[in-house]
Short mmCIF file of C-alpha atoms in Angstrom, two decimals:
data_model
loop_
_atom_site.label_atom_id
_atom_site.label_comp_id
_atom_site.label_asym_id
_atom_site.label_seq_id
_atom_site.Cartn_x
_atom_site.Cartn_y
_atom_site.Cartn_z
CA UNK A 159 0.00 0.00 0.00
CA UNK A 160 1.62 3.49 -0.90
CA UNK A 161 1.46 6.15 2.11
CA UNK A 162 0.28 9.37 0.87
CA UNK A 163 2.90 12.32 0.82
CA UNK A 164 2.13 16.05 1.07
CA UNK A 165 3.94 16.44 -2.39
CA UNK A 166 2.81 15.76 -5.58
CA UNK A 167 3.15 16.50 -8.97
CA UNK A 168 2.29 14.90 -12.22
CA UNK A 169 4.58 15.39 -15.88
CA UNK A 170 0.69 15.05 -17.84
CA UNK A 171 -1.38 17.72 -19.91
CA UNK A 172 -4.97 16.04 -18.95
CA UNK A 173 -7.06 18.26 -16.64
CA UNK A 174 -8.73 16.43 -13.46
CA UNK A 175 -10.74 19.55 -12.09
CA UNK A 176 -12.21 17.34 -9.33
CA UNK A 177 -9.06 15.91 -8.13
CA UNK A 178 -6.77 18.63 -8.61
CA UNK A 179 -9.70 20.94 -6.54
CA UNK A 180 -9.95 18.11 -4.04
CA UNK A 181 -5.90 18.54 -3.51
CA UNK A 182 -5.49 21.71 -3.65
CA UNK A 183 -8.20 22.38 -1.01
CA UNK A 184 -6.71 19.76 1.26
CA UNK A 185 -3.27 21.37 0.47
CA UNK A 186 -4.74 24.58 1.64
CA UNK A 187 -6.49 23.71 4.66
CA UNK A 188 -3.21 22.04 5.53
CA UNK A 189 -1.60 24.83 5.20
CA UNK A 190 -3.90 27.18 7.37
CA UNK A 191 -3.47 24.73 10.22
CA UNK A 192 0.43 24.43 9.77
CA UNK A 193 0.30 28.42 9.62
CA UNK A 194 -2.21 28.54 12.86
CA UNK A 195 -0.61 26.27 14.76
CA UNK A 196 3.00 28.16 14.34
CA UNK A 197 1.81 31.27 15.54
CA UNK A 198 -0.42 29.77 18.07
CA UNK A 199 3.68 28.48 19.03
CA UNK A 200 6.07 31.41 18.01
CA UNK A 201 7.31 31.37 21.51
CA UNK A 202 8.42 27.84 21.44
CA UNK A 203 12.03 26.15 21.35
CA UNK A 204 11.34 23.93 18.58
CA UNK A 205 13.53 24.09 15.80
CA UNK A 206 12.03 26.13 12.68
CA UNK A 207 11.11 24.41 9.11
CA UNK A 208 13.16 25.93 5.73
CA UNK A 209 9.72 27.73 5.06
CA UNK A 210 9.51 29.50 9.02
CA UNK A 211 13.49 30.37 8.60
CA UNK A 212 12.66 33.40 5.82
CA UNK A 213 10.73 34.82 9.38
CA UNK A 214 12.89 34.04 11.38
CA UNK A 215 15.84 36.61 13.11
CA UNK A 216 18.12 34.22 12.35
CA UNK A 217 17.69 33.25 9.30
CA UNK A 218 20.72 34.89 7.77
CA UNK A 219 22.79 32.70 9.67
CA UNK A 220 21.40 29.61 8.77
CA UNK A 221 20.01 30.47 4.50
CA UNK A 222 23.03 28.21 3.55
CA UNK A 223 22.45 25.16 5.20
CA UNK A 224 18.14 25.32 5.38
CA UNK A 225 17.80 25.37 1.50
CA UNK A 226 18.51 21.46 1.56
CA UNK A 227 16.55 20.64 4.46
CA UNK A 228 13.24 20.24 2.50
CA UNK A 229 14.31 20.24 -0.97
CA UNK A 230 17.22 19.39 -2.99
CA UNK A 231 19.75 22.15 -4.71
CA UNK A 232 21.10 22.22 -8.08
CA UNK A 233 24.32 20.23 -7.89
CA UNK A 234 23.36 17.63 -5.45
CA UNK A 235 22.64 14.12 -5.84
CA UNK A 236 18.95 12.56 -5.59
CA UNK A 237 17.05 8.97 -5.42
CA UNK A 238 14.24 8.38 -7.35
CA UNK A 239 12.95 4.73 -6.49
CA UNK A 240 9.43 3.11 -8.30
CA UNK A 241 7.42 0.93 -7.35
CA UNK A 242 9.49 -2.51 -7.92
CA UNK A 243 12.28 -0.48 -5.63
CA UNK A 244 14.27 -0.07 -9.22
CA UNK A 245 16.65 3.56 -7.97
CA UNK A 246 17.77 5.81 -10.11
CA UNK A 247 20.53 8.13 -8.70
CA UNK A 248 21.45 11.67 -10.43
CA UNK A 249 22.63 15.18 -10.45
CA UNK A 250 19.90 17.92 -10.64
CA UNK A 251 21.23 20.26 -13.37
CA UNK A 252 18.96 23.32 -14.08
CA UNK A 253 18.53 22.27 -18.01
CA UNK A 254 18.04 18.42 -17.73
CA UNK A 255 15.84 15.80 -17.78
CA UNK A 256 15.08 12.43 -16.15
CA UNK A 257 14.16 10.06 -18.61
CA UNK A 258 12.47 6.60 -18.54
CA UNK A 259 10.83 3.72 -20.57
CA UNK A 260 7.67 5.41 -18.60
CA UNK A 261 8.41 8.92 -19.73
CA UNK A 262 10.12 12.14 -19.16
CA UNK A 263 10.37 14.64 -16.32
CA UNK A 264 12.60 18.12 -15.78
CA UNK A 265 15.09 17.84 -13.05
CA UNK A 266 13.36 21.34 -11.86
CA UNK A 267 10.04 19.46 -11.32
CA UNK A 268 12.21 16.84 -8.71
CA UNK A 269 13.41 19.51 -6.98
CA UNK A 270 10.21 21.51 -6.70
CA UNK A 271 8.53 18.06 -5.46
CA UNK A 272 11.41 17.99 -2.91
CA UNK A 273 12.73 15.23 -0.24
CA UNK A 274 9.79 12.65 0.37
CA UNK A 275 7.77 14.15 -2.36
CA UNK A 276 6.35 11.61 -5.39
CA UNK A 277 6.64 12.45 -9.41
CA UNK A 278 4.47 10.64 -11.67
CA UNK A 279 5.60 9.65 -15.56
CA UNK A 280 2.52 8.83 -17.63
CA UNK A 281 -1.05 9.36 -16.87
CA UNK A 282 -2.07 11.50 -13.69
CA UNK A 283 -4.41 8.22 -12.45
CA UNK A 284 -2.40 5.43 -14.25
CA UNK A 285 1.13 6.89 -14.31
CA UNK A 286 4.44 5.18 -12.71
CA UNK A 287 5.21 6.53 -9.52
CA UNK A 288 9.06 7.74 -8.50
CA UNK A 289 9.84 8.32 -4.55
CA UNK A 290 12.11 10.84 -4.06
CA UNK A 291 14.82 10.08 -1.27
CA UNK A 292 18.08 11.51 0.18
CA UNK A 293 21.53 9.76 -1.96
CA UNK A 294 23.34 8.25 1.14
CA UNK A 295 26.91 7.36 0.75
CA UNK A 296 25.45 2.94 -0.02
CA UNK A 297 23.45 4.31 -2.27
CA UNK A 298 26.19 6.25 -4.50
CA UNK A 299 28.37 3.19 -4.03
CA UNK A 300 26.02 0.80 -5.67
CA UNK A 301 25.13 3.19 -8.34
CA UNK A 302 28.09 4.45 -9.63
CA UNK A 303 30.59 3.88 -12.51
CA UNK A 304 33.00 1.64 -11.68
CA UNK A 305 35.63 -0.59 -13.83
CA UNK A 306 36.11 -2.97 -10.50
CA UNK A 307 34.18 -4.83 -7.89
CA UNK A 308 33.58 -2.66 -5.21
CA UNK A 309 33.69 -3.41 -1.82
CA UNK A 310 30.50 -3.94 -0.69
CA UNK A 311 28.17 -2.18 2.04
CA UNK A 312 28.28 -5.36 4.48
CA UNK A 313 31.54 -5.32 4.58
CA UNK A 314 33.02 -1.78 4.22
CA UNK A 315 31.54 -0.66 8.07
CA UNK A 316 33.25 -3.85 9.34
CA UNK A 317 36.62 -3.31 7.77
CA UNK A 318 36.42 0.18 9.25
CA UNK A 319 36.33 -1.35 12.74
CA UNK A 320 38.96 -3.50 12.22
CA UNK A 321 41.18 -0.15 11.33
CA UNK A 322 40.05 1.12 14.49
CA UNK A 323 38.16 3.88 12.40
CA UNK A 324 34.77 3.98 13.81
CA UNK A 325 34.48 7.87 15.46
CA UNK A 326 34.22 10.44 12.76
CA UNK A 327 36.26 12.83 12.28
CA UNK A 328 39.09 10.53 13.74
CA UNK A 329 42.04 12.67 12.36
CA UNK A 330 44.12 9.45 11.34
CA UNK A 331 46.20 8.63 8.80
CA UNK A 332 44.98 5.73 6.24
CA UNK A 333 47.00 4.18 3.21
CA UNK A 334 45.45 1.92 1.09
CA UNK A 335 46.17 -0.10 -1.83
CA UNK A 336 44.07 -1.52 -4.61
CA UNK A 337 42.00 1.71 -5.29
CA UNK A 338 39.70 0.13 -7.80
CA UNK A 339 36.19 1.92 -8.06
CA UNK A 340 37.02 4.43 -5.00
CA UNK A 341 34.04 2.79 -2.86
CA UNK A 342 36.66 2.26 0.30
CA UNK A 343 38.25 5.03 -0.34
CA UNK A 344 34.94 7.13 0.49
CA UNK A 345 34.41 4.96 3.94
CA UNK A 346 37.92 6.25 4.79
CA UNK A 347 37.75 9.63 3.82
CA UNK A 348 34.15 9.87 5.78
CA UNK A 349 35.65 8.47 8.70
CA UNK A 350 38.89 10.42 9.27
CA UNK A 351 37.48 13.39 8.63
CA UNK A 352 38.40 16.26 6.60
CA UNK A 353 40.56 18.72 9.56
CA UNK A 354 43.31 16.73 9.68
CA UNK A 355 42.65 13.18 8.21
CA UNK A 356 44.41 11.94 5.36
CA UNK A 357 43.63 8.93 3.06
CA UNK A 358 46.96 8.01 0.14
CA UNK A 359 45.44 5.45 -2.16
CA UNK A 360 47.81 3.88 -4.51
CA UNK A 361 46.74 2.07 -7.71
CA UNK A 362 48.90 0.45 -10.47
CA UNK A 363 46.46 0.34 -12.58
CA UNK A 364 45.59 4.07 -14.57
CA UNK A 365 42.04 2.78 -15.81
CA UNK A 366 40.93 1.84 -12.17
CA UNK A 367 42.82 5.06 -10.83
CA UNK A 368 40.70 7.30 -12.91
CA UNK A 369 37.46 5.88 -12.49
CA UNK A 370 38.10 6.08 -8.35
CA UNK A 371 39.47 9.66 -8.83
CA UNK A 372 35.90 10.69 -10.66
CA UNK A 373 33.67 8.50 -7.99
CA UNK A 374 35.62 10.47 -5.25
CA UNK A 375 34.96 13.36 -6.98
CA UNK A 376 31.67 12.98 -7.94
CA UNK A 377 30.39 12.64 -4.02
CA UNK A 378 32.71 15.18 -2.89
CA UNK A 379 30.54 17.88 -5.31
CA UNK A 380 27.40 16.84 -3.87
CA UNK A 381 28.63 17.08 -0.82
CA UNK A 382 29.91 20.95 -1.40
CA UNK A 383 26.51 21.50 -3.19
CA UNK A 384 24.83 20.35 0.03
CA UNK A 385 26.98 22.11 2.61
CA UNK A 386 29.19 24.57 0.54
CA UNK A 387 29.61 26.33 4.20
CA UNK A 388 31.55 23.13 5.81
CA UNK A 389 32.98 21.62 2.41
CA UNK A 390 35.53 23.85 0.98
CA UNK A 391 36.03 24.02 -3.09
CA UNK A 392 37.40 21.15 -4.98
CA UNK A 393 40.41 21.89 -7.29
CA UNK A 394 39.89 21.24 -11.13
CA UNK A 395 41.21 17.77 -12.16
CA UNK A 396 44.69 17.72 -13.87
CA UNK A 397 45.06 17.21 -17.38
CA UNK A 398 45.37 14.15 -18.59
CA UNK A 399 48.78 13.11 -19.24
CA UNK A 400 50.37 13.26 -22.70
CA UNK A 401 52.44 9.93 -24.01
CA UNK A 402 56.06 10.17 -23.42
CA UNK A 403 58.19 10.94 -26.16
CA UNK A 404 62.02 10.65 -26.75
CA UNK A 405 63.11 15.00 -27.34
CA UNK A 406 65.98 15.64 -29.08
CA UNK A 407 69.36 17.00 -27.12
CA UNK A 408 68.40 20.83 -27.69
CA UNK A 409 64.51 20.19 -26.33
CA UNK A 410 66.39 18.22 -22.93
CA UNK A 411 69.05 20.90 -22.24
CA UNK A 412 65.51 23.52 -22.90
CA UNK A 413 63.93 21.56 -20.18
CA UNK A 414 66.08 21.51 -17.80
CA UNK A 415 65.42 25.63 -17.57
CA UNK A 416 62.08 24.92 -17.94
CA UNK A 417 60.54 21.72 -16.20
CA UNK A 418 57.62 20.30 -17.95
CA UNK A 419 54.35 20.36 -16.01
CA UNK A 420 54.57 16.50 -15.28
CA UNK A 421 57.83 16.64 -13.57
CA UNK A 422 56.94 20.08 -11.84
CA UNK A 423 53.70 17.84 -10.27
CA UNK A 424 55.94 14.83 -9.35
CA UNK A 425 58.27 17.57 -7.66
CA UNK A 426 55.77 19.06 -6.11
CA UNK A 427 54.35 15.63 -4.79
CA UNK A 428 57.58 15.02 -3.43
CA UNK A 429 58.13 18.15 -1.51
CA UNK A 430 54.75 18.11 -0.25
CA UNK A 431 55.78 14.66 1.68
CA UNK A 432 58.77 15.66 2.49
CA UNK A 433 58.30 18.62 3.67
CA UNK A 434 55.03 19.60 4.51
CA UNK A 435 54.42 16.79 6.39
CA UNK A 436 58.05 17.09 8.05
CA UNK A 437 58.27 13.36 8.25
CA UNK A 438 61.06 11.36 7.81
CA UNK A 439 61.83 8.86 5.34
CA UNK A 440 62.42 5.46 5.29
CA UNK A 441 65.72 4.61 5.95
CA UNK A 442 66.08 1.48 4.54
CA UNK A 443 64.93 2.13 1.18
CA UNK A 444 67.24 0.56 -1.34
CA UNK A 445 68.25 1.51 -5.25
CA UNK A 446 64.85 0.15 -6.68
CA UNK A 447 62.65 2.95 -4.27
CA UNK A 448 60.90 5.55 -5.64
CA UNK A 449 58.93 8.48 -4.83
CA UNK A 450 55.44 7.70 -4.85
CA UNK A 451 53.92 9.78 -8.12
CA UNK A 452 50.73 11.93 -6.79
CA UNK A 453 48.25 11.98 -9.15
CA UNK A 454 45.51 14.43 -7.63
CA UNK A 455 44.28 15.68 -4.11
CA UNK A 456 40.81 15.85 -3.54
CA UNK A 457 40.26 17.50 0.34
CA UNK A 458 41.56 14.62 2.42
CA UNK A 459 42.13 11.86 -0.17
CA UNK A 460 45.63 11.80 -2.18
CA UNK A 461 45.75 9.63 -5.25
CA UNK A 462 49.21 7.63 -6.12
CA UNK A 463 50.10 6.17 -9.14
CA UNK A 464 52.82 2.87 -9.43
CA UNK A 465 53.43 -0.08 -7.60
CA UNK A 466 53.23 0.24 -3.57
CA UNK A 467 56.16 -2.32 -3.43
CA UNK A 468 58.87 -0.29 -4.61
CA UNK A 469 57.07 3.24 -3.15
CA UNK A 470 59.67 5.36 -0.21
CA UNK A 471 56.76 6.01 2.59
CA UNK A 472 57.58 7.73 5.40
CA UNK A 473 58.60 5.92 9.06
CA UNK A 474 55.50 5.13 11.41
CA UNK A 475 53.31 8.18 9.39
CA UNK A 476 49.85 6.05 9.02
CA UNK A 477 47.55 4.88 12.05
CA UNK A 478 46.19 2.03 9.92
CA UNK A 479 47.07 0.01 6.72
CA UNK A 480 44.46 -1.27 3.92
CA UNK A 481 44.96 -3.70 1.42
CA UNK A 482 42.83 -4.76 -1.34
CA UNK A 483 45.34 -6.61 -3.54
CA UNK A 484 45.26 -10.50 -5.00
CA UNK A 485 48.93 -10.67 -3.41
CA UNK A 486 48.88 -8.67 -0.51
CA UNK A 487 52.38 -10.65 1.06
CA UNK A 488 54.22 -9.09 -2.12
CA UNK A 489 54.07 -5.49 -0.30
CA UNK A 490 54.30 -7.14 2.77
CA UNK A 491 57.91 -9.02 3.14
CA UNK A 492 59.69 -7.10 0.66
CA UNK A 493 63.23 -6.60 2.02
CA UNK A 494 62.36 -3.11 2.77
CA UNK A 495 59.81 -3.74 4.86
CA UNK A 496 58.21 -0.11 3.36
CA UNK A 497 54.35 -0.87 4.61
CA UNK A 498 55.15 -2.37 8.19
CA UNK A 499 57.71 0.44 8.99
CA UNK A 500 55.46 3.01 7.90
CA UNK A 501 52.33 1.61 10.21
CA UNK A 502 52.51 2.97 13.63
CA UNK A 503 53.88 0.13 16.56
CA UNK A 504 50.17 -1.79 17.28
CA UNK A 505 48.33 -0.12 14.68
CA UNK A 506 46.24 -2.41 12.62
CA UNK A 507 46.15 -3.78 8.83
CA UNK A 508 43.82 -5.27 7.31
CA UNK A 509 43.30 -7.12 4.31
CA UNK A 510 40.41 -7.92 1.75
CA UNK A 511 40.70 -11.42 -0.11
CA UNK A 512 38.38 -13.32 -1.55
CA UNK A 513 39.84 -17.24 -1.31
CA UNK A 514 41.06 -19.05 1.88
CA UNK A 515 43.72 -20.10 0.15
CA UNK A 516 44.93 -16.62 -0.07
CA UNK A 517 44.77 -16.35 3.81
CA UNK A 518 46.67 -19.38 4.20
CA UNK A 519 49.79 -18.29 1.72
CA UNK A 520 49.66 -14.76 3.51
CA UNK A 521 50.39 -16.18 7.04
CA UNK A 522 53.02 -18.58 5.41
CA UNK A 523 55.05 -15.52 3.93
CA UNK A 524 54.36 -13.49 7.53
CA UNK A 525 55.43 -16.50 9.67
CA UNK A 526 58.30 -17.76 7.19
CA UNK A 527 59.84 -14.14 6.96
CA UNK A 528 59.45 -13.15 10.34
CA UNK A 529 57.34 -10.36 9.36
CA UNK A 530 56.34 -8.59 12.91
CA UNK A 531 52.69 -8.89 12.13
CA UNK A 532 49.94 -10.84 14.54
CA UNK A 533 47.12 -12.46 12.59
CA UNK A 534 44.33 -11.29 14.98
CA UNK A 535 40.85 -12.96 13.22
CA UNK A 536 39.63 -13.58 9.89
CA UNK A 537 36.26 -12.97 9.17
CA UNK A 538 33.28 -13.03 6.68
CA UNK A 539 30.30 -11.14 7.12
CA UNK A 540 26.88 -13.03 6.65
CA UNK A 541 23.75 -10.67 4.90
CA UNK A 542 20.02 -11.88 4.77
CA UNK A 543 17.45 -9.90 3.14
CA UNK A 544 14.01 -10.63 4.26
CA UNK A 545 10.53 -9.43 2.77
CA UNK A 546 8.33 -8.18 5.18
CA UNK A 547 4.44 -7.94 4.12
CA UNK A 548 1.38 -8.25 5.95
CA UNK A 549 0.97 -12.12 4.66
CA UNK A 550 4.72 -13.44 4.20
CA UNK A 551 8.07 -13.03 6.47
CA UNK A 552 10.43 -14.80 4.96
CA UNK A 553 14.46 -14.32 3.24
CA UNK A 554 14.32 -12.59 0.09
CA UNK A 555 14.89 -14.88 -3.20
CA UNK A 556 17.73 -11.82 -4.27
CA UNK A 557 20.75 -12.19 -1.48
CA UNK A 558 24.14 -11.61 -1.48
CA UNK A 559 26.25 -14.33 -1.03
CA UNK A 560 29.98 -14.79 -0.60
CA UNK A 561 32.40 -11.46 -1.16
CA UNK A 562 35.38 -11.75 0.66
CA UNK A 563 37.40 -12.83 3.94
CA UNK A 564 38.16 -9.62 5.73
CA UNK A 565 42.11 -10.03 7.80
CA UNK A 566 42.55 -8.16 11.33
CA UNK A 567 46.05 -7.95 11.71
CA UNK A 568 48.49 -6.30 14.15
CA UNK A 569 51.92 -4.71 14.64
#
């Protein structure tokens, strides 16, 4: 049965003089009692709507942050679900449209309907229906682009407890590897906040580091769109990379005046770890080390291009290590030891793999080179859907089944 919403607005050109009367007088006997009963309680210390805040003293104070409370701005993200629960997730753009097999509606209808409201496609009687709900961060995850699995809902939260990540706002210090879609990467970002958190989220791969680098960037903007007062601007992405070429002897001794903008970013990467940070380096990095390539920085995420194996991090700089690789022990007993000596004494690492048999090589390369990592648990997380209706309560036919074995280890 469908609940009936205050908001309602149909895409049609048939009139319904009877039904549109019969809703607008309800809508306007509504609204004398919502506009009685507030000044029956201006003197009250219950928080004001977006529509009392234009009255209100302090309104000023608060116009940036109330113009999402009811309804949605241009720039952020919004769910439209139907009736078989099918969700659609987009950005309202002023000069768009949402379109379906059931028909076509403006994005500036959506937003007029606002959060909670209903849009109908079709026929004002025998038209498809579309709930409009708030995009939370599962939803994004499950809807977006992405060019590898991603890790999963059930499991993300869980992975962040193991990496002793569960306050917001934390302030620590998270690298990663495996980057893929950018789904983790948002779970870390979220949770160590953007004051004085920092995520570095290496990739070898340029295809997967891409596609993370627009997800990231893609829920960042709705983010600033929703709270441009808290969220500060997002720099423009670099350009994307030109093929090397061999230059002839006059074009090298030209560049060495003049640094090309590629090397002037890896330069810059470098001296913002070295120095910025004013943390020191690894000590026992060897020939094959190398600075690890920034590729962008989006608020408190940093995206690194090559191979985390042969990357100079800096001594004890992260709280907690992630790794979402097929060979997770390659990183781990190289001879510099780069990933254990740059995770804090007792912080934790975790790892994401989806065979036992993976878990089972992993503590054979930890024990066998005397690695100083503690296999705490291994775990997999179990998810049941169930239906609930007034006649049935049973699992749903659609679950997910196996992802991965999530790895708590230690220092």
């Amino acid at each position: 049965a469908w609940l009936p919403f205050p908001r309602l607005l149909s895409t049609t050109t048939t009139h319904h003089n009877h039904q549109q009367q019969a809703i607008n007088s309800s809508s306007l006997s509504r609204d004398a009692k919502v506009s009685s009963s507030s000044s029956s309680l201006s003197s009250s210390s219950s928080p004001s709507t977006a529509s009392d805040s234009n009255n209100s003293p302090s309104s000023s104070s608060s116009s940036s942050f109330s113009g999402c409370r009811d309804k949605p701005l241009f720039g952020m993200l919004v769910l439209l679900r139907d009736y078989k629960d099918r969700r659609y997730v987009m950005r309202l753009q002023d000069d768009k449209f949402f379109t379906t097999h059931a028909g076509t509606v403006a994005h500036k209808t959506i937003q007029e309907a606002g959060y909670g409201g209903i849009i109908r496609l079709g026929d004002f009687d025998k038209g498809q229906r579309f709930f409009i709900s708030r995009v939370s961060l599962e939803d994004y995850i499950l809807q977006m682009s992405r060019r590898a699995t991603p890790i999963y809902p059930k499991d993300a939260p869980f992975l962040c407890t193991m990496l002793d990540l569960t306050s917001s706002n934390s302030g620590k210090r998270v690298l990663e590897a495996g980057s893929g879609s950018g789904a983790f990467t948002l779970h870390l970002a979220n949770a160590v906040g953007t004051q004085h958190g920092e995520v570095w989220s290496f990739d070898v791969r340029e295809e997967f580091l891409s596609k993370a680098r627009s997800n990231v960037r893609g829920w960042f903007e709705h983010v600033r769109a929703s709270a441009p007062h808290i969220c500060p601007p997002l720099p423009l992405p670099p350009p994307p990379a030109s093929p090397p070429s061999t230059p002839s002897p006059s074009i090298q001794q030209d560049n060495l005046s003049s640094p090309s903008p590629s090397s002037s970013s890896l330069m810059d990467s470098t001296e913002t770890i070295t120095s910025s940070n004013n943390m020191p380096m690894d000590d026992d990095s060897v020939d094959s080390s190398i600075e690890p390539n920034l590729v962008e920085s989006l608020l408190n995420v940093r995206f690194f291009s090559g191979d985390l194996a042969r990357a100079r991090l800096p001594a004890e700089y992260f709280d907690a290590v992630f790794l979402d690789m097929m060979t997770p022990w390659d990183v781990i007993i190289e001879p510099r030891r780069a990933v254990v000596n740059a995770l804090v004494k007792g912080g934790p690492l975790a790892c994401l793999l989806p065979n036992i048999t993976q878990i089972l090589e992993l503590r054979k390369a930890i024990k066998d080179n005397n690695v100083p990592l503690r296999v705490v648990r291994v775990i997999e997380i179990d998810h049941t859907n169930w239906e609930i209706t007034p006649k049935t309560c049973r699992p749903s036919y659609k679950q997910i089944g196996h992802t991965a074995f999530l790895v708590h280890m230690e220092k």
